[in-house]
Amino acid sequence: QVQLVESGGGSVQAGGSLLLSCVDIGYAYRSYCMAWFRQAPGKEREGVAAIDRDGSTSYADSVKGRFIISKDNAKNTLYLQMNSLKPEDTAMYYCAADRFPPQALLTWHGTTDAWGQGTQVTVSS
């Protein structure tokens, strides 16, 4: 049963912005670390950004200074504000939840406690 539902993806030109959202519809992951991952065709999954329940964050080097992860506990929603988008940001973006610390979750390549269905982001040059 899907517990995490992403939205907000779309097609933008390079330099543009998008705001992704992920709703924890079952209210099951409030105490978990939440993260955004992405996967492009033919490429490995990449951890993009993670935020722990105390608000501490971690980012992949490729998105530092451009992406911001945040969460609204009252709305049970995780966000990813993506600015200065580049064609290489094109991928399917997924949100996930697990009990690892943020940095560890970003580099985790196994299964997670929860995983959304994804939202497509396409950046054209």
Coordinates of N, CA and C in Angstrom, one line a residue:
Q1 N 0.9 -1.2 0.0 CA 0.0 0.0 0.0 C 0.9 1.2 0.0
V2 N 0.6 2.1 -0.9 CA 1.4 3.3 -1.1 C 1.1 4.3 0.1
Q3 N 2.2 4.7 0.8 CA 2.0 5.6 1.9 C 2.5 7.0 1.6
L4 N 3.4 7.1 0.6 CA 4.0 8.4 0.2 C 3.6 8.7 -1.2
V5 N 3.1 9.9 -1.4 CA 2.5 10.3 -2.7 C 3.2 11.6 -3.1
E6 N 4.0 11.6 -4.2 CA 4.7 12.7 -4.7 C 3.9 13.5 -5.7
S7 N 4.2 14.8 -5.8 CA 3.5 15.6 -6.9 C 4.5 16.8 -7.1
G8 N 4.2 17.5 -8.2 CA 4.9 18.7 -8.5 C 5.9 18.6 -9.6
G9 N 6.1 17.5 -10.2 CA 7.0 17.3 -11.3 C 6.5 18.0 -12.5
G10 N 7.3 18.1 -13.5 CA 6.9 18.7 -14.8 C 8.1 19.0 -15.7
S11 N 7.8 19.7 -16.7 CA 8.9 20.1 -17.7 C 9.2 21.6 -17.6
V12 N 10.5 21.9 -17.4 CA 10.9 23.3 -17.3 C 12.2 23.5 -18.2
Q13 N 12.5 24.7 -18.4 CA 13.7 25.0 -19.1 C 14.8 25.2 -18.1
A14 N 16.0 25.0 -18.6 CA 17.2 25.2 -17.7 C 17.2 26.5 -17.1
G15 N 17.5 26.6 -15.8 CA 17.4 27.8 -15.0 C 16.1 28.0 -14.3
G16 N 15.1 27.2 -14.6 CA 13.8 27.3 -14.0 C 13.8 26.6 -12.6
S17 N 12.6 26.7 -12.0 CA 12.4 26.1 -10.7 C 11.2 25.2 -10.6
L18 N 11.2 24.3 -9.7 CA 10.0 23.4 -9.4 C 10.0 23.2 -8.0
L19 N 8.8 22.9 -7.4 CA 8.6 22.6 -6.1 C 7.9 21.2 -6.0
L20 N 8.6 20.2 -5.5 CA 8.1 18.9 -5.3 C 7.5 18.7 -4.0
S21 N 6.4 18.0 -3.9 CA 5.8 17.7 -2.6 C 5.6 16.2 -2.4
C22 N 5.6 15.8 -1.2 CA 5.4 14.3 -0.8 C 4.6 14.3 0.4
V23 N 3.4 13.7 0.3 CA 2.5 13.6 1.4 C 2.5 12.2 2.0
D24 N 2.7 12.2 3.3 CA 2.7 10.9 4.1 C 1.2 10.7 4.4
I25 N 0.5 10.0 3.6 CA -1.0 9.9 3.7 C -1.4 9.0 4.9
G26 N -0.5 8.2 5.4 CA -0.9 7.4 6.5 C -0.4 7.9 7.8
Y27 N 0.2 9.1 7.8 CA 0.8 9.7 9.0 C 1.7 8.7 9.8
A28 N 2.4 7.9 9.0 CA 3.2 6.8 9.6 C 4.7 7.2 9.8
Y29 N 5.1 8.3 9.2 CA 6.6 8.5 9.1 C 7.0 9.8 9.8
R30 N 6.2 10.3 10.7 CA 6.6 11.6 11.3 C 7.9 11.5 12.1
S31 N 8.2 10.4 12.6 CA 9.5 10.3 13.4 C 10.6 9.8 12.6
Y32 N 10.4 9.6 11.3 CA 11.5 9.1 10.4 C 12.3 10.2 9.8
C33 N 13.4 9.8 9.3 CA 14.2 10.6 8.3 C 13.5 10.5 7.0
M34 N 13.3 11.6 6.3 CA 12.7 11.6 5.0 C 13.7 12.1 4.0
A35 N 13.6 11.6 2.8 CA 14.6 12.0 1.7 C 14.0 12.0 0.4
W36 N 14.7 12.7 -0.5 CA 14.4 12.7 -2.0 C 15.5 11.9 -2.7
F37 N 15.1 11.0 -3.6 CA 16.0 10.3 -4.4 C 15.6 10.6 -5.9
R38 N 16.5 10.3 -6.8 CA 16.2 10.5 -8.2 C 16.9 9.4 -9.0
Q39 N 16.2 9.0 -10.1 CA 16.8 8.0 -11.0 C 16.5 8.4 -12.4
A40 N 17.6 8.5 -13.2 CA 17.4 8.8 -14.6 C 17.6 7.5 -15.4
P41 N 17.0 7.4 -16.6 CA 17.1 6.1 -17.3 C 18.6 5.7 -17.5
G42 N 18.9 4.4 -17.2 CA 20.2 3.9 -17.4 C 21.2 4.3 -16.3
K43 N 20.8 5.0 -15.3 CA 21.7 5.5 -14.3 C 21.3 4.9 -12.9
E44 N 22.2 4.9 -12.0 CA 21.9 4.4 -10.7 C 21.1 5.5 -9.9
R45 N 20.4 4.9 -8.9 CA 19.6 5.8 -8.0 C 20.6 6.7 -7.3
E46 N 20.2 8.0 -7.1 CA 21.0 9.0 -6.4 C 20.2 9.6 -5.3
G47 N 20.8 9.7 -4.1 CA 20.2 10.4 -3.0 C 20.4 11.9 -3.3
V48 N 19.3 12.7 -3.2 CA 19.4 14.1 -3.5 C 19.5 15.0 -2.2
A49 N 18.5 14.7 -1.3 CA 18.5 15.5 -0.1 C 17.7 14.7 1.0
A50 N 18.1 15.0 2.2 CA 17.4 14.3 3.3 C 17.2 15.2 4.5
I51 N 16.2 15.0 5.3 CA 15.9 15.8 6.5 C 15.5 14.9 7.6
D52 N 16.1 15.1 8.7 CA 15.7 14.3 9.9 C 14.6 14.9 10.7
R53 N 14.1 14.2 11.7 CA 12.9 14.7 12.4 C 13.3 16.0 13.2
D54 N 14.6 16.2 13.5 CA 15.0 17.4 14.2 C 15.3 18.5 13.3
G55 N 15.1 18.3 12.0 CA 15.3 19.4 11.0 C 16.7 19.4 10.4
S56 N 17.6 18.5 10.8 CA 18.9 18.5 10.3 C 18.9 17.9 8.9
T57 N 19.7 18.5 8.0 CA 19.6 18.1 6.6 C 20.9 17.7 6.0
S58 N 20.8 17.0 4.8 CA 22.0 16.6 4.1 C 21.7 16.7 2.6
Y59 N 22.7 17.1 1.8 CA 22.5 17.3 0.4 C 23.6 16.6 -0.4
A60 N 23.2 16.1 -1.6 CA 24.2 15.6 -2.5 C 25.0 16.8 -3.0
D61 N 26.3 16.7 -3.3 CA 27.1 17.8 -3.8 C 26.5 18.4 -5.1
S62 N 25.9 17.5 -5.9 CA 25.4 18.0 -7.2 C 24.2 19.0 -7.1
V63 N 23.6 19.1 -5.9 CA 22.4 20.0 -5.7 C 22.6 21.0 -4.7
K64 N 23.7 21.0 -4.0 CA 24.0 22.0 -2.9 C 23.9 23.4 -3.4
G65 N 23.2 24.2 -2.7 CA 23.1 25.6 -3.2 C 22.0 25.9 -4.2
R66 N 21.4 24.8 -4.7 CA 20.3 24.9 -5.6 C 19.0 24.4 -5.1
F67 N 19.1 23.3 -4.4 CA 17.9 22.6 -3.9 C 17.7 22.8 -2.4
I68 N 16.5 22.9 -1.9 CA 16.2 23.0 -0.5 C 15.2 22.0 -0.1
I69 N 15.5 21.2 0.9 CA 14.5 20.2 1.4 C 13.9 20.8 2.7
S70 N 12.6 20.6 2.9 CA 11.9 21.1 4.1 C 10.7 20.2 4.3
K71 N 10.1 20.4 5.5 CA 8.9 19.6 5.8 C 8.0 20.4 6.6
D72 N 6.7 20.1 6.5 CA 5.6 20.8 7.2 C 5.0 19.7 8.0
N73 N 5.3 19.6 9.3 CA 4.8 18.5 10.1 C 3.3 18.5 10.3
A74 N 2.7 19.7 10.3 CA 1.3 19.9 10.5 C 0.5 19.3 9.2
K75 N 1.2 19.4 8.1 CA 0.6 18.9 6.9 C 1.1 17.5 6.5
N76 N 2.0 17.0 7.3 CA 2.6 15.7 6.9 C 3.2 15.7 5.5
T77 N 3.8 16.8 5.2 CA 4.3 16.9 3.8 C 5.8 17.3 3.8
L78 N 6.5 16.6 2.9 CA 7.9 16.9 2.6 C 8.0 17.6 1.3
Y79 N 8.9 18.6 1.2 CA 9.1 19.4 0.0 C 10.5 19.4 -0.5
L80 N 10.6 19.6 -1.8 CA 11.9 19.8 -2.4 C 11.8 21.0 -3.3
Q81 N 12.4 22.1 -2.9 CA 12.4 23.3 -3.8 C 13.6 23.2 -4.7
M82 N 13.4 23.2 -5.9 CA 14.5 23.0 -6.9 C 14.7 24.3 -7.7
N83 N 15.8 24.9 -7.6 CA 16.1 26.1 -8.3 C 17.3 25.9 -9.3
S84 N 17.4 26.8 -10.2 CA 18.6 26.8 -11.1 C 18.7 25.4 -11.7
L85 N 17.6 24.9 -12.2 CA 17.6 23.5 -12.7 C 18.5 23.4 -14.0
K86 N 19.1 22.2 -14.1 CA 19.9 21.9 -15.2 C 19.4 20.6 -15.9
P87 N 19.8 20.5 -17.2 CA 19.3 19.2 -17.9 C 19.7 18.0 -17.2
E88 N 20.8 18.0 -16.5 CA 21.2 16.7 -15.8 C 20.4 16.5 -14.5
D89 N 19.5 17.4 -14.2 CA 18.6 17.1 -13.1 C 17.4 16.3 -13.5
T90 N 17.3 16.1 -14.8 CA 16.2 15.3 -15.4 C 16.2 13.9 -14.8
A91 N 15.1 13.5 -14.2 CA 15.0 12.1 -13.6 C 13.6 12.0 -13.1
M92 N 13.3 10.7 -12.6 CA 12.1 10.5 -11.8 C 12.6 10.7 -10.4
Y93 N 11.8 11.5 -9.7 CA 12.1 11.8 -8.3 C 11.2 11.1 -7.3
Y94 N 11.7 10.5 -6.3 CA 11.0 9.7 -5.4 C 11.3 10.2 -3.9
C95 N 10.2 10.2 -3.1 CA 10.5 10.4 -1.7 C 10.5 9.1 -0.9
A96 N 11.2 9.1 0.2 CA 11.4 7.9 0.9 C 11.5 8.2 2.4
A97 N 11.3 7.2 3.2 CA 11.4 7.3 4.7 C 12.1 6.1 5.2
D98 N 13.0 6.4 6.2 CA 13.7 5.3 6.9 C 14.2 5.9 8.2
R99 N 14.9 5.1 9.0 CA 15.4 5.5 10.3 C 16.9 5.9 10.3
F100 N 17.5 5.9 9.1 CA 18.9 6.2 9.1 C 19.1 7.7 9.3
P101 N 20.2 8.2 9.7 CA 20.5 9.6 9.8 C 20.6 10.1 8.3
P102 N 20.4 11.4 8.1 CA 20.3 12.0 6.8 C 21.4 11.6 5.8
Q103 N 22.6 11.7 6.3 CA 23.8 11.5 5.4 C 23.8 10.0 5.0
A104 N 23.5 9.1 5.9 CA 23.5 7.7 5.7 C 22.4 7.3 4.7
L105 N 21.2 8.0 4.9 CA 20.1 7.6 4.0 C 20.4 8.0 2.6
L106 N 21.1 9.1 2.4 CA 21.4 9.6 1.0 C 22.2 8.6 0.3
T107 N 23.1 7.9 1.0 CA 24.0 7.0 0.3 C 23.5 5.5 0.4
W108 N 22.4 5.3 0.9 CA 21.8 3.9 1.0 C 21.3 3.5 -0.3
H109 N 21.6 2.3 -0.7 CA 21.2 1.8 -2.0 C 20.2 0.6 -1.9
G110 N 19.8 0.3 -0.7 CA 18.9 -0.8 -0.5 C 17.5 -0.3 -0.4
T111 N 16.6 -1.2 0.1 CA 15.2 -0.8 0.2 C 15.1 0.1 1.4
T112 N 14.0 0.9 1.4 CA 13.7 1.7 2.5 C 12.3 1.3 3.1
D113 N 12.1 1.9 4.3 CA 10.8 1.5 4.9 C 9.6 2.0 4.1
A114 N 9.7 3.1 3.4 CA 8.7 3.6 2.6 C 9.3 4.2 1.3
W115 N 8.5 4.2 0.3 CA 9.0 4.6 -1.0 C 7.8 5.0 -1.9
G116 N 7.9 6.2 -2.4 CA 6.7 6.7 -3.2 C 6.7 6.2 -4.6
Q117 N 5.8 6.6 -5.4 CA 5.6 6.2 -6.8 C 6.4 7.0 -7.8
G118 N 6.8 8.2 -7.3 CA 7.7 9.1 -8.2 C 6.9 10.1 -8.9
T119 N 7.7 11.2 -9.3 CA 7.2 12.3 -10.1 C 8.3 12.7 -11.0
Q120 N 7.9 12.8 -12.3 CA 8.9 13.0 -13.4 C 9.3 14.5 -13.4
V121 N 10.6 14.8 -13.5 CA 11.2 16.1 -13.7 C 12.0 16.1 -15.0
T122 N 11.6 17.0 -15.9 CA 12.4 17.1 -17.2 C 12.8 18.5 -17.4
V123 N 14.1 18.6 -17.6 CA 14.7 20.0 -17.7 C 15.3 20.0 -19.1
S124 N 14.9 21.0 -19.9 CA 15.4 21.1 -21.3 C 16.4 22.3 -21.4
S125 N 17.3 22.1 -22.3 CA 18.4 23.1 -22.4 C 17.9 24.2 -23.3

